[in-house]
PDB file of C-alpha atoms in Angstrom:
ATOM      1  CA  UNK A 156      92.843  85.270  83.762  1.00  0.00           C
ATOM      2  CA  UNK A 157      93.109  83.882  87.731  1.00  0.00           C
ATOM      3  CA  UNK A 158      93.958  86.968  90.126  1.00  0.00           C
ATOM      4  CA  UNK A 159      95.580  84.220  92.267  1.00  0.00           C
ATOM      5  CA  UNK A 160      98.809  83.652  89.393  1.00  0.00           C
ATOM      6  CA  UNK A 161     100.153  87.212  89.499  1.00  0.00           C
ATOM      7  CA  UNK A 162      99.279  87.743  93.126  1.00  0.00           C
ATOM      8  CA  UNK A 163     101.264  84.303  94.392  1.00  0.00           C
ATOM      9  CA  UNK A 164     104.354  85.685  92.048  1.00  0.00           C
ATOM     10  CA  UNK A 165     104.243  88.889  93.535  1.00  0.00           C
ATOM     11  CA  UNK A 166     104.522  87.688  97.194  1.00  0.00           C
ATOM     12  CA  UNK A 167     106.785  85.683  96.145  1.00  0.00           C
ATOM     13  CA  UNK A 168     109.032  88.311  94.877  1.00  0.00           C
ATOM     14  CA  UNK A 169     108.058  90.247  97.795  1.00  0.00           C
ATOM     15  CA  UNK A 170     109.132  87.797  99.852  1.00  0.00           C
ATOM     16  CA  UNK A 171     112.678  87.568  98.035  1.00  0.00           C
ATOM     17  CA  UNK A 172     113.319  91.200  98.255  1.00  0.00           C
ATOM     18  CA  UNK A 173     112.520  91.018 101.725  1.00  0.00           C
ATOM     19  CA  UNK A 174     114.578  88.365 102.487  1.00  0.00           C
ATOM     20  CA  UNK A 175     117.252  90.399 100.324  1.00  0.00           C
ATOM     21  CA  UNK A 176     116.830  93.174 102.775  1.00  0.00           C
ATOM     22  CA  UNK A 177     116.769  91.672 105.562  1.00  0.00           C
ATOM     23  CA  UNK A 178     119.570  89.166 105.202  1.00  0.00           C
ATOM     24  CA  UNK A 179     122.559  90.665 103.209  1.00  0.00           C
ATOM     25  CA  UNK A 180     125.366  93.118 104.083  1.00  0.00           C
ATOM     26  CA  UNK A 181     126.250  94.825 100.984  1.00  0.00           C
ATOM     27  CA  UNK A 182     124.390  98.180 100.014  1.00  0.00           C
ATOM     28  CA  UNK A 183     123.965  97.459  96.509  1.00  0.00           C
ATOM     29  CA  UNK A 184     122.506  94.027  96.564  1.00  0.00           C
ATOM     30  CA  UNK A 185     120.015  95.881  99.579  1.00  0.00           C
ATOM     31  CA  UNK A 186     119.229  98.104  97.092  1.00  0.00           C
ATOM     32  CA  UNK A 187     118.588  95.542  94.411  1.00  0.00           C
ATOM     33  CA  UNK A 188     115.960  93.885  96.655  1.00  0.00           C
ATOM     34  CA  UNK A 189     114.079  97.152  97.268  1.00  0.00           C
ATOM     35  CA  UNK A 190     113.961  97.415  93.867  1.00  0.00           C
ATOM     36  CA  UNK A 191     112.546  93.751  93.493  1.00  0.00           C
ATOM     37  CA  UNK A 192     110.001  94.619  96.114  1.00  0.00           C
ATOM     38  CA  UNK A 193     108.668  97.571  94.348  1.00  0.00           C
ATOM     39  CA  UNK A 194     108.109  95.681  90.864  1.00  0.00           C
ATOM     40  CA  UNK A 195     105.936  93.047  93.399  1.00  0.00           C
ATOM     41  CA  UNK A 196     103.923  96.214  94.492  1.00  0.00           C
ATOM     42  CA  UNK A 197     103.973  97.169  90.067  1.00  0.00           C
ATOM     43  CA  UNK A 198     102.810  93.652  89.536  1.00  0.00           C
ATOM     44  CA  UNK A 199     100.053  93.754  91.944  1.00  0.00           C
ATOM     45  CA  UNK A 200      98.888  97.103  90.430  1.00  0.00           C
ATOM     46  CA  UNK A 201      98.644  96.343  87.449  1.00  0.00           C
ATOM     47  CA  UNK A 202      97.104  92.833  87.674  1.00  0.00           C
ATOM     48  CA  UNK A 203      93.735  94.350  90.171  1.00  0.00           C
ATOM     49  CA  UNK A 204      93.807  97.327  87.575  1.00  0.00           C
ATOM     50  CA  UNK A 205      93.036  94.420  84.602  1.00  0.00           C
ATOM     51  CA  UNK A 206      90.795  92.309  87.136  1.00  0.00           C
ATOM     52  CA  UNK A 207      88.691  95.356  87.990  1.00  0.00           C
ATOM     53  CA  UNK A 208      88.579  96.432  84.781  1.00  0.00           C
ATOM     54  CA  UNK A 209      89.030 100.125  85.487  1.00  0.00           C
ATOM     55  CA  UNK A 210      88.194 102.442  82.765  1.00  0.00           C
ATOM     56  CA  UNK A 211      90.776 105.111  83.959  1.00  0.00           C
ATOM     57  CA  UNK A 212      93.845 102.513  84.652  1.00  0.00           C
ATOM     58  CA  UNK A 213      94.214 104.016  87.427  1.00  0.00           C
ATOM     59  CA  UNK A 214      96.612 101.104  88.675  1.00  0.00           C
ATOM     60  CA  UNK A 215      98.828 101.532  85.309  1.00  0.00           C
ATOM     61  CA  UNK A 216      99.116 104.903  86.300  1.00  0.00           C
ATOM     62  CA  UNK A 217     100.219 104.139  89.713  1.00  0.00           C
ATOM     63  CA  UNK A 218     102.782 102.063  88.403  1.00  0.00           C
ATOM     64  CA  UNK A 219     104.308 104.468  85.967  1.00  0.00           C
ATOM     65  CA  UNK A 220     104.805 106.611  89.121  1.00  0.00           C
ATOM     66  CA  UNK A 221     106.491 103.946  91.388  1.00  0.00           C
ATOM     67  CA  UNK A 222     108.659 102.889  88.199  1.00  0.00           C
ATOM     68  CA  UNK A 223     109.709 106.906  88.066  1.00  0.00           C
ATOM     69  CA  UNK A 224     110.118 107.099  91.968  1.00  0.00           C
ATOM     70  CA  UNK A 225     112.371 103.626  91.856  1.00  0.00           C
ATOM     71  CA  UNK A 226     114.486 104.871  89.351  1.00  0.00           C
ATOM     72  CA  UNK A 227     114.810 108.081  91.046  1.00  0.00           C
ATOM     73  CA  UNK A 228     115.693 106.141  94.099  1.00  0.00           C
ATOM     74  CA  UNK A 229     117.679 104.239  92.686  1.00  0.00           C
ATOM     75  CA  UNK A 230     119.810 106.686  90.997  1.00  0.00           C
ATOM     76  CA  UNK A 231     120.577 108.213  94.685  1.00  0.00           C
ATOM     77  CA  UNK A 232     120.831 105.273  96.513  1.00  0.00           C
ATOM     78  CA  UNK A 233     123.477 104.114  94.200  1.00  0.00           C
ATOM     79  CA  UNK A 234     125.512 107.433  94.353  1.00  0.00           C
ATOM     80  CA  UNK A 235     125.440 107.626  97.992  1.00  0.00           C
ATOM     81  CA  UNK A 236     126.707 104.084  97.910  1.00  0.00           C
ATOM     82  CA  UNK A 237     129.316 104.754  95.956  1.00  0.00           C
ATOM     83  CA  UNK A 238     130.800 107.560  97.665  1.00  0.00           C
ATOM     84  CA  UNK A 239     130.562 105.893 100.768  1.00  0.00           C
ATOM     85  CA  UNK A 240     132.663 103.025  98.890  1.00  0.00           C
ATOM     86  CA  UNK A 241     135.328 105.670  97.966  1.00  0.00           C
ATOM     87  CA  UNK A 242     135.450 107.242 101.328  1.00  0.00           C
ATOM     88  CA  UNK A 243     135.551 104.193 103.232  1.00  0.00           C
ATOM     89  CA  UNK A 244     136.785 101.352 101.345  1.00  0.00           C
ATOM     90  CA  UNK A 245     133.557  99.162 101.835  1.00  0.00           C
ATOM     91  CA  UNK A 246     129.989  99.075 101.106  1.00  0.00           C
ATOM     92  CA  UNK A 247     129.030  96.269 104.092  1.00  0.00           C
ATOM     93  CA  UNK A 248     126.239  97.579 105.727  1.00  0.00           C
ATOM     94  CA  UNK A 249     127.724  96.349 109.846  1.00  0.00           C
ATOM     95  CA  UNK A 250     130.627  98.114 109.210  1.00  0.00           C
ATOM     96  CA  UNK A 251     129.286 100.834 108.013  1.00  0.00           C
ATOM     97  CA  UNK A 252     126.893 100.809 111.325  1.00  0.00           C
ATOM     98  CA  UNK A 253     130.067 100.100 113.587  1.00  0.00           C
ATOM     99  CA  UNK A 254     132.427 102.809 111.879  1.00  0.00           C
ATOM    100  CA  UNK A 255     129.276 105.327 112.788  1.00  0.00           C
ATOM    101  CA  UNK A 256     128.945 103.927 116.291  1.00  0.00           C
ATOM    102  CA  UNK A 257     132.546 104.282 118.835  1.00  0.00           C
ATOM    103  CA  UNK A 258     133.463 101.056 120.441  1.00  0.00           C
ATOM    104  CA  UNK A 259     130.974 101.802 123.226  1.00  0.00           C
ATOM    105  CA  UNK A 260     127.952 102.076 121.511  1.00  0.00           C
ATOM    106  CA  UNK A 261     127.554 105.517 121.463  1.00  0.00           C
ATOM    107  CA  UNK A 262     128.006 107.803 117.860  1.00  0.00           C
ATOM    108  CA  UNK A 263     130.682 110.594 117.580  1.00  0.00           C
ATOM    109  CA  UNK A 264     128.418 113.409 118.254  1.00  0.00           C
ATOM    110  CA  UNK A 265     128.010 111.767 121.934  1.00  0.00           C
ATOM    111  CA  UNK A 266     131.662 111.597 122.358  1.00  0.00           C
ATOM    112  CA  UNK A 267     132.889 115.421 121.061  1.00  0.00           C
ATOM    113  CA  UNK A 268     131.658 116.707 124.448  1.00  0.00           C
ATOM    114  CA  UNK A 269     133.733 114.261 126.581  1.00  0.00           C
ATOM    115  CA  UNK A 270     136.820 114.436 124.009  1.00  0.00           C
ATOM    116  CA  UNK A 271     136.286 118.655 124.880  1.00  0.00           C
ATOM    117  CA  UNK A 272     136.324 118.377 128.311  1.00  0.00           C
ATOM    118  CA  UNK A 273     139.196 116.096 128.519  1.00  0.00           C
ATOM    119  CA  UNK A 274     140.933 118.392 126.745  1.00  0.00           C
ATOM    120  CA  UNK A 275     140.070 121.339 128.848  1.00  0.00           C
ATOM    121  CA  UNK A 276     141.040 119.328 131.851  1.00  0.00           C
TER     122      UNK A 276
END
């Protein structure tokens, strides 16, 4: 078997998940494209593990690992999401950003020192 099929489907997944990440607003479908990314990373494992013919698998291995990690990371990614969801009301990512940020650009831990000495004042 050609080392160039599995490698051009693998960027090419890469690529999607990328795009994924880069390009949409809601947490779960950014966390759906991380997890496309790392079964292009699996893919190219395993496919130089069978072209080098390594007598430990050592790729395999590798992969068994990033599918534990992903699903680990997964797992999290999707709870913290889905608190956030309750607390909030949304999962988009910019308003997430902009709730975090005050209208000025600056977070709330910036503006609890000028909110204290207003008060004081």
């Amino acid at each position: 078997m050609h080392l160039a099929y599995p490698a051009v489907l693998a960027v090419l997944l890469f690529c999607v998940g990328l795009y994924g990440v880069l390009a949409r607003r809601n947490a779960i479908l950014v966390l759906m494209s991380v997890e496309l990314m790392l079964n292009a990373v699996n893919l190219n494992l395993v496919a130089f593990d069978v072209w080098l013919r390594d007598a430990l698998h050592s790729g395999q291995a590798l992969t068994l690992f990033v599918i534990a990690i992903a699903a680990a990371e997964i797992g999290i990614g999707l709870a913290i999401v889905l608190m956030v969801y309750r607390n909030r009301g949304t999962s988009d990512i910019d308003r997430l950003r902009d709730t975090a940020e005050g209208p000025d650009g600056t977070t709330p831990a910036q503006q609890a020192p000028t909110q204290k000495t207003e008060a004081t004042a």
